[in-house]
Amino acid sequence: MEQWQRILQKSITTFDDLRQHLDCDNTALREVIANFPMRINPYFLKLLKKPGDPLWKQAVPDENEILDTVCIKDPLAEEDLSPVPNLVHKYPDRVLFLVSNQCAMYCRFCTRKRKVGTDRMVINGATLEAGYEYLRQHADVREVLLSGGDPLLLQDKEIEKILSQLHAIPSIEVIRIGTRIPSVLPMRITENLVTILKRYHPLYINTHFNHPREITKEAVLACNMLADGGIPIGCQTVLLKGINDNPEVLRTLFLSLLKMRVKPYYLFQADLTSGTNHFRTSTKKGIALMRDLYGHISGMAVPTFALDSPGGKGKIPLTPQYIIETGNSLKFNNYLGEVCTYPEAGEGI
Ligand SMILES: *Cc1c(COP(=O)(O)O)cnc(C)c1O
Ligand code: SF4
């Protein structure tokens, strides 16, 4: 067994483990865990400081998860948009392919909370083969996003098998892996894994960091190994109430990501996922946070603030409104709030 597997094996997964390690004696959490699985591995456990801290809130179950009466199970209609199980075909040229039902930690705000880590998510040789077959038949799909669960929690051999199957389909031009491994179990990024991933370029990784405290020396090492393998790394952060809905926290997070060669890609408005209502912020707040970033820090460090439309209607960018007036010239505010104008083509200057 590899080191990362031994670490994972020592995870906190039951209410009794939780009570023992984290002094949580709210018995309602027993029911929370029965509904939504928990896994706090020893690496992430060490990063938790006290109840309510930004990392704690991401990992430790909360009674609010079973009190949520507002949100819905499958807000992005992924099940309706799956022509074969575990393959979501929403956009014309790219698909989301779920290849693992396990994660190194079960984020309490997970958008696929309805099934990740449970037997409601069935992935096996037959579902994978059905996915490959669908992709062989649909040459308009040029990019496959592997997700789950976390694809990098599979064994090296399984990862290699999936990548080689996809690589052999001529219409697939790019493979993208969505993984939270660099922030929740960075020691899973091994030399052997990087050697495998490198064989399937162009291969992109989109990872997931939500708070600067997740950027440990182990996380930096993992991202360096991937970047040295020639793998471009993006980050998909989720905007979470009481965790990172703060200008200083976001600025530090995005600048720190950039320093370890991870390009902030999306900042997501929270989905309407059942059990996660207590993490939602207003879109107005998110847009105001973006205004504090644009121009003030490197454009390389600024992600797109995105809302994934309910019902599977696709992502849209939510951007601060800089335009004041259109017409013969464009009147707008710059990042400092100063009023500027730009004459349109054909107009006098
Ligand atoms: C988010 C998403 C994608 C990828 O969208 P990008 O904007 O290219 O990152 C693809 N398929 C599904 C179903 C998605 O939810
Ligand atoms: S790592 Fe991703 S898929 Fe897994 S629990 Fe967290 S948000 Fe969900």
XYZ file of C-alpha atoms and ligand atoms in Angstrom:
372
model
C 0.000 0.000 0.000
C 1.251 3.484 -0.824
C 1.717 6.200 1.788
C -1.335 8.169 0.652
C -3.516 5.094 0.948
C -2.338 4.476 4.487
C -3.154 8.082 5.388
C -6.590 7.792 3.829
C -7.286 4.611 5.737
C -6.934 6.497 9.028
C -9.703 8.971 8.128
C -12.496 9.985 10.465
C -15.685 8.582 8.954
C -18.121 7.835 11.808
C -19.839 9.908 14.449
C -17.888 8.085 17.138
C -14.556 8.919 15.445
C -15.693 12.501 15.206
C -16.649 12.695 18.856
C -13.332 11.237 19.841
C -11.093 13.415 17.667
C -12.906 16.713 17.444
C -14.995 16.905 20.562
C -18.262 17.206 18.605
C -21.043 15.742 20.706
C -24.087 17.060 18.861
C -25.930 13.781 18.240
C -27.804 15.333 15.302
C -24.546 14.877 13.415
C -25.105 11.142 13.505
C -28.069 11.685 11.199
C -26.152 14.166 9.050
C -23.439 11.572 8.459
C -26.038 8.906 7.671
C -27.367 11.176 4.913
C -24.124 12.656 3.643
C -20.845 10.785 4.113
C -17.929 12.252 6.051
C -14.245 11.653 5.492
C -11.680 13.773 7.283
C -8.249 12.378 6.589
C -5.332 12.895 9.005
C -3.648 15.406 6.686
C -6.658 17.710 6.585
C -7.495 17.044 10.237
C -4.175 18.600 11.251
C -5.116 21.799 9.435
C -8.331 22.257 11.419
C -7.993 24.677 14.303
C -11.297 25.223 16.045
C -15.034 24.907 15.399
C -16.144 27.430 12.847
C -12.754 28.066 11.264
C -12.741 28.146 7.454
C -11.253 24.671 7.051
C -13.369 23.160 9.791
C -16.547 24.345 8.080
C -15.545 22.616 4.850
C -14.837 19.259 6.464
C -16.920 18.829 9.617
C -20.632 18.006 9.293
C -23.132 20.625 10.414
C -26.693 20.186 11.617
C -27.823 22.720 9.000
C -27.234 20.103 6.312
C -30.370 18.233 7.322
C -32.367 21.367 8.116
C -32.126 22.742 4.576
C -35.638 22.987 3.125
C -34.779 25.436 0.334
C -32.381 23.660 -1.986
C -32.783 20.729 -4.337
C -31.026 17.420 -4.883
C -29.777 17.866 -8.416
C -29.871 21.605 -9.139
C -27.867 21.335 -12.363
C -30.148 18.585 -13.726
C -27.115 16.385 -14.263
C -29.162 13.207 -14.142
C -31.491 14.458 -16.915
C -28.522 15.502 -19.019
C -26.800 12.104 -18.826
C -27.290 10.076 -22.015
C -25.427 7.236 -20.282
C -24.845 6.970 -16.525
C -22.135 9.268 -15.139
C -21.653 11.217 -18.364
C -23.181 14.696 -18.464
C -23.492 16.148 -21.951
C -24.632 19.733 -21.481
C -22.494 21.714 -23.906
C -22.045 20.768 -27.551
C -18.295 20.207 -27.558
C -17.406 18.914 -24.098
C -18.688 16.442 -21.562
C -18.331 15.794 -17.881
C -17.426 12.173 -17.202
C -17.676 10.900 -13.623
C -15.113 8.154 -13.113
C -14.792 7.917 -9.331
C -17.316 8.033 -6.498
C -14.744 8.619 -3.764
C -13.013 11.748 -2.480
C -10.114 12.216 -0.083
C -12.431 14.439 1.938
C -16.150 14.939 1.564
C -16.649 18.681 1.295
C -19.782 19.631 3.158
C -20.809 21.997 0.336
C -20.314 19.494 -2.492
C -22.540 20.116 -5.486
C -22.884 16.357 -6.031
C -23.672 15.751 -2.378
C -26.717 13.711 -3.422
C -24.494 10.821 -4.417
C -20.737 11.294 -3.994
C -19.265 8.766 -1.579
C -22.472 6.710 -1.407
C -23.848 3.642 -3.135
C -26.165 5.994 -5.022
C -23.211 6.613 -7.315
C -22.356 3.466 -9.215
C -19.182 3.418 -11.265
C -17.779 0.204 -12.656
C -16.245 -1.307 -15.773
C -19.611 -1.354 -17.519
C -20.459 2.315 -16.870
C -16.967 3.351 -17.952
C -17.258 1.315 -21.148
C -20.673 2.886 -21.861
C -19.023 6.292 -21.525
C -16.178 5.425 -23.930
C -18.671 4.040 -26.422
C -20.774 7.220 -26.242
C -17.659 9.297 -26.905
C -16.626 7.103 -29.837
C -20.068 7.762 -31.324
C -20.049 11.517 -30.674
C -17.188 13.043 -32.586
C -18.422 16.559 -31.799
C -17.078 16.150 -28.265
C -13.554 17.503 -28.294
C -12.925 17.762 -24.557
C -13.612 15.372 -21.699
C -13.647 16.539 -18.111
C -12.976 13.737 -15.713
C -14.558 14.254 -12.354
C -16.468 12.373 -9.709
C -15.818 12.079 -6.839
C -12.139 12.539 -7.372
C -10.492 10.809 -10.337
C -7.061 10.941 -8.689
C -8.286 8.777 -5.837
C -8.308 5.839 -8.236
C -5.301 3.546 -8.404
C -2.571 4.542 -10.857
C -3.427 1.577 -13.059
C -7.094 2.553 -13.305
C -6.208 6.163 -14.105
C -3.872 4.990 -16.843
C -6.592 2.757 -18.288
C -9.137 5.570 -18.450
C -6.684 8.030 -19.966
C -5.489 5.569 -22.585
C -9.070 4.712 -23.578
C -9.926 8.397 -24.031
C -6.637 9.177 -25.743
C -7.377 6.497 -28.333
C -10.553 8.309 -29.456
C -9.360 10.589 -32.283
C -12.047 13.267 -31.825
C -10.999 13.946 -28.216
C -8.471 16.745 -28.347
C -8.115 17.663 -24.689
C -8.497 15.855 -21.388
C -9.219 17.829 -18.246
C -9.132 16.333 -14.757
C -11.058 17.954 -11.924
C -9.460 17.046 -8.609
C -9.263 18.338 -5.067
C -6.278 16.132 -4.287
C -3.669 18.957 -4.178
C -5.576 20.640 -1.334
C -6.903 17.656 0.601
C -4.348 14.857 0.132
C -1.352 16.336 -1.706
C 0.858 13.295 -1.033
C -1.295 11.446 -3.568
C 0.637 13.312 -6.281
C 3.527 10.878 -6.713
C 6.287 10.659 -9.306
C 4.609 7.592 -10.755
C 1.273 9.373 -11.121
C 2.883 12.350 -12.854
C 4.713 9.991 -15.215
C 1.348 8.496 -16.193
C -0.448 11.831 -16.596
C 2.366 13.215 -18.760
C 1.750 10.563 -21.380
C -1.670 11.971 -22.210
C -1.014 15.579 -23.103
C -2.717 17.915 -23.758
C -3.918 17.204 -20.243
C -5.114 19.933 -17.930
C -5.849 19.751 -14.243
C -8.386 21.932 -12.519
C -7.914 21.717 -8.820
C -9.901 23.227 -5.993
C -8.611 25.448 -3.179
C -10.948 27.607 -1.132
C -8.779 29.183 1.521
C -5.130 30.332 1.806
C -4.583 27.970 4.752
C -4.985 25.040 2.365
C -1.786 26.131 0.653
C 0.681 24.164 2.749
C 4.210 23.140 1.831
C 2.825 19.729 0.845
C 0.280 21.375 -1.475
C 3.002 23.510 -3.047
C 5.129 20.425 -3.613
C 2.227 18.573 -5.261
C 1.453 21.484 -7.598
C 5.139 21.888 -8.448
C 5.345 18.229 -9.423
C 2.316 18.551 -11.704
C 3.526 21.807 -13.228
C 6.985 20.301 -13.788
C 5.188 17.488 -15.631
C 4.005 20.141 -18.069
C 0.444 20.037 -16.797
C -1.296 23.425 -16.762
C -3.188 23.765 -13.486
C -6.309 25.845 -12.942
C -8.313 26.317 -9.782
C -12.056 26.232 -9.251
C -12.872 27.936 -5.976
C -16.355 27.924 -4.486
C -17.518 31.134 -2.848
C -18.586 30.025 0.629
C -20.209 32.033 3.388
C -17.984 32.439 6.424
C -15.105 30.684 4.658
C -13.826 32.897 1.876
C -16.457 35.590 1.254
C -13.972 38.256 2.202
C -11.777 40.470 -0.030
C -8.551 39.877 1.904
C -9.017 36.107 1.962
C -9.737 35.901 -1.771
C -6.874 38.201 -2.675
C -4.405 36.158 -0.618
C -5.795 32.895 -1.969
C -5.599 33.864 -5.637
C -2.141 35.459 -5.361
C -0.830 32.407 -3.485
C -2.266 30.076 -6.121
C -0.572 32.040 -8.872
C 2.749 31.787 -7.016
C 2.535 28.008 -7.086
C 1.709 28.024 -10.820
C -2.018 27.471 -10.375
C -4.171 29.829 -12.436
C -7.438 30.844 -10.738
C -10.026 29.755 -13.312
C -13.486 29.969 -11.781
C -14.899 31.364 -8.578
C -18.280 29.673 -8.338
C -21.443 31.082 -6.928
C -22.741 28.247 -4.722
C -25.170 25.878 -6.416
C -28.656 25.253 -5.006
C -27.659 21.845 -3.694
C -29.768 20.335 -0.966
C -27.873 20.377 2.327
C -25.702 23.364 1.437
C -28.012 26.347 1.800
C -26.071 27.648 4.803
C -23.004 28.175 2.589
C -24.688 30.454 0.071
C -23.824 34.138 -0.274
C -25.727 36.682 -2.365
C -24.611 37.176 -5.967
C -24.345 40.885 -5.148
C -21.724 40.099 -2.529
C -19.760 37.975 -4.995
C -19.841 40.693 -7.644
C -18.638 43.261 -5.085
C -15.786 40.913 -4.163
C -14.798 40.691 -7.835
C -14.693 44.495 -8.052
C -12.103 44.435 -5.271
C -9.931 42.154 -7.410
C -10.064 43.504 -10.980
C -7.195 45.913 -11.551
C -6.034 45.747 -7.963
C -4.105 42.508 -8.409
C -2.547 40.757 -11.404
C -5.131 39.873 -14.009
C -3.541 36.417 -14.004
C -4.802 35.957 -10.451
C -8.396 36.973 -11.171
C -10.797 34.101 -11.913
C -14.135 34.390 -13.676
C -16.963 34.585 -11.156
C -19.434 32.064 -12.559
C -22.970 31.009 -11.868
C -24.052 27.587 -13.038
C -27.662 28.069 -14.131
C -30.236 25.970 -12.336
C -31.701 23.236 -14.501
C -28.480 22.603 -16.409
C -28.682 25.736 -18.543
C -24.956 26.339 -18.391
C -22.494 28.677 -16.711
C -22.557 32.430 -17.072
C -19.993 34.977 -15.894
C -21.147 37.415 -13.229
C -19.139 40.600 -13.669
C -19.154 43.985 -11.975
C -20.876 46.636 -14.061
C -18.268 49.098 -15.294
C -20.264 50.540 -18.198
C -22.179 53.737 -17.417
C -23.410 54.697 -20.887
C -23.135 53.475 -24.465
C -23.554 55.503 -27.651
C -21.025 57.409 -29.753
C -18.610 56.853 -26.959
C -18.483 54.405 -24.156
C -18.629 55.925 -20.697
C -17.403 53.704 -17.908
C -15.824 53.508 -14.480
C -12.269 52.258 -14.207
C -11.161 49.965 -11.374
C -10.677 52.985 -9.082
C -14.178 54.265 -9.768
C -12.990 57.150 -11.950
C -15.208 58.045 -14.916
C -13.549 57.421 -18.295
C -14.700 57.562 -21.922
C -13.702 55.726 -25.072
C -14.894 57.087 -28.457
C -16.324 54.392 -30.708
C -14.810 53.764 -34.150
C -15.841 56.403 -36.701
C -16.400 59.049 -34.057
C -14.127 62.075 -33.539
C -11.710 61.975 -30.664
C -18.905 23.157 -15.943
C -19.194 22.123 -16.908
C -18.402 21.951 -18.031
C -17.174 22.787 -18.317
O -17.437 24.124 -18.521
P -16.209 25.095 -18.809
O -16.860 26.450 -18.831
O -15.614 24.688 -20.117
O -15.231 24.950 -17.705
C -18.742 20.962 -18.915
N -19.811 20.163 -18.715
C -20.590 20.314 -17.636
C -21.755 19.425 -17.485
C -20.306 21.292 -16.691
O -21.076 21.416 -15.611
S -13.705 16.993 -3.709
Fe -15.238 17.780 -5.167
S -16.559 16.034 -5.612
Fe -15.402 15.532 -3.755
S -16.702 16.155 -2.052
Fe -15.339 17.874 -2.497
S -16.509 19.162 -3.918
Fe -17.487 17.124 -3.902
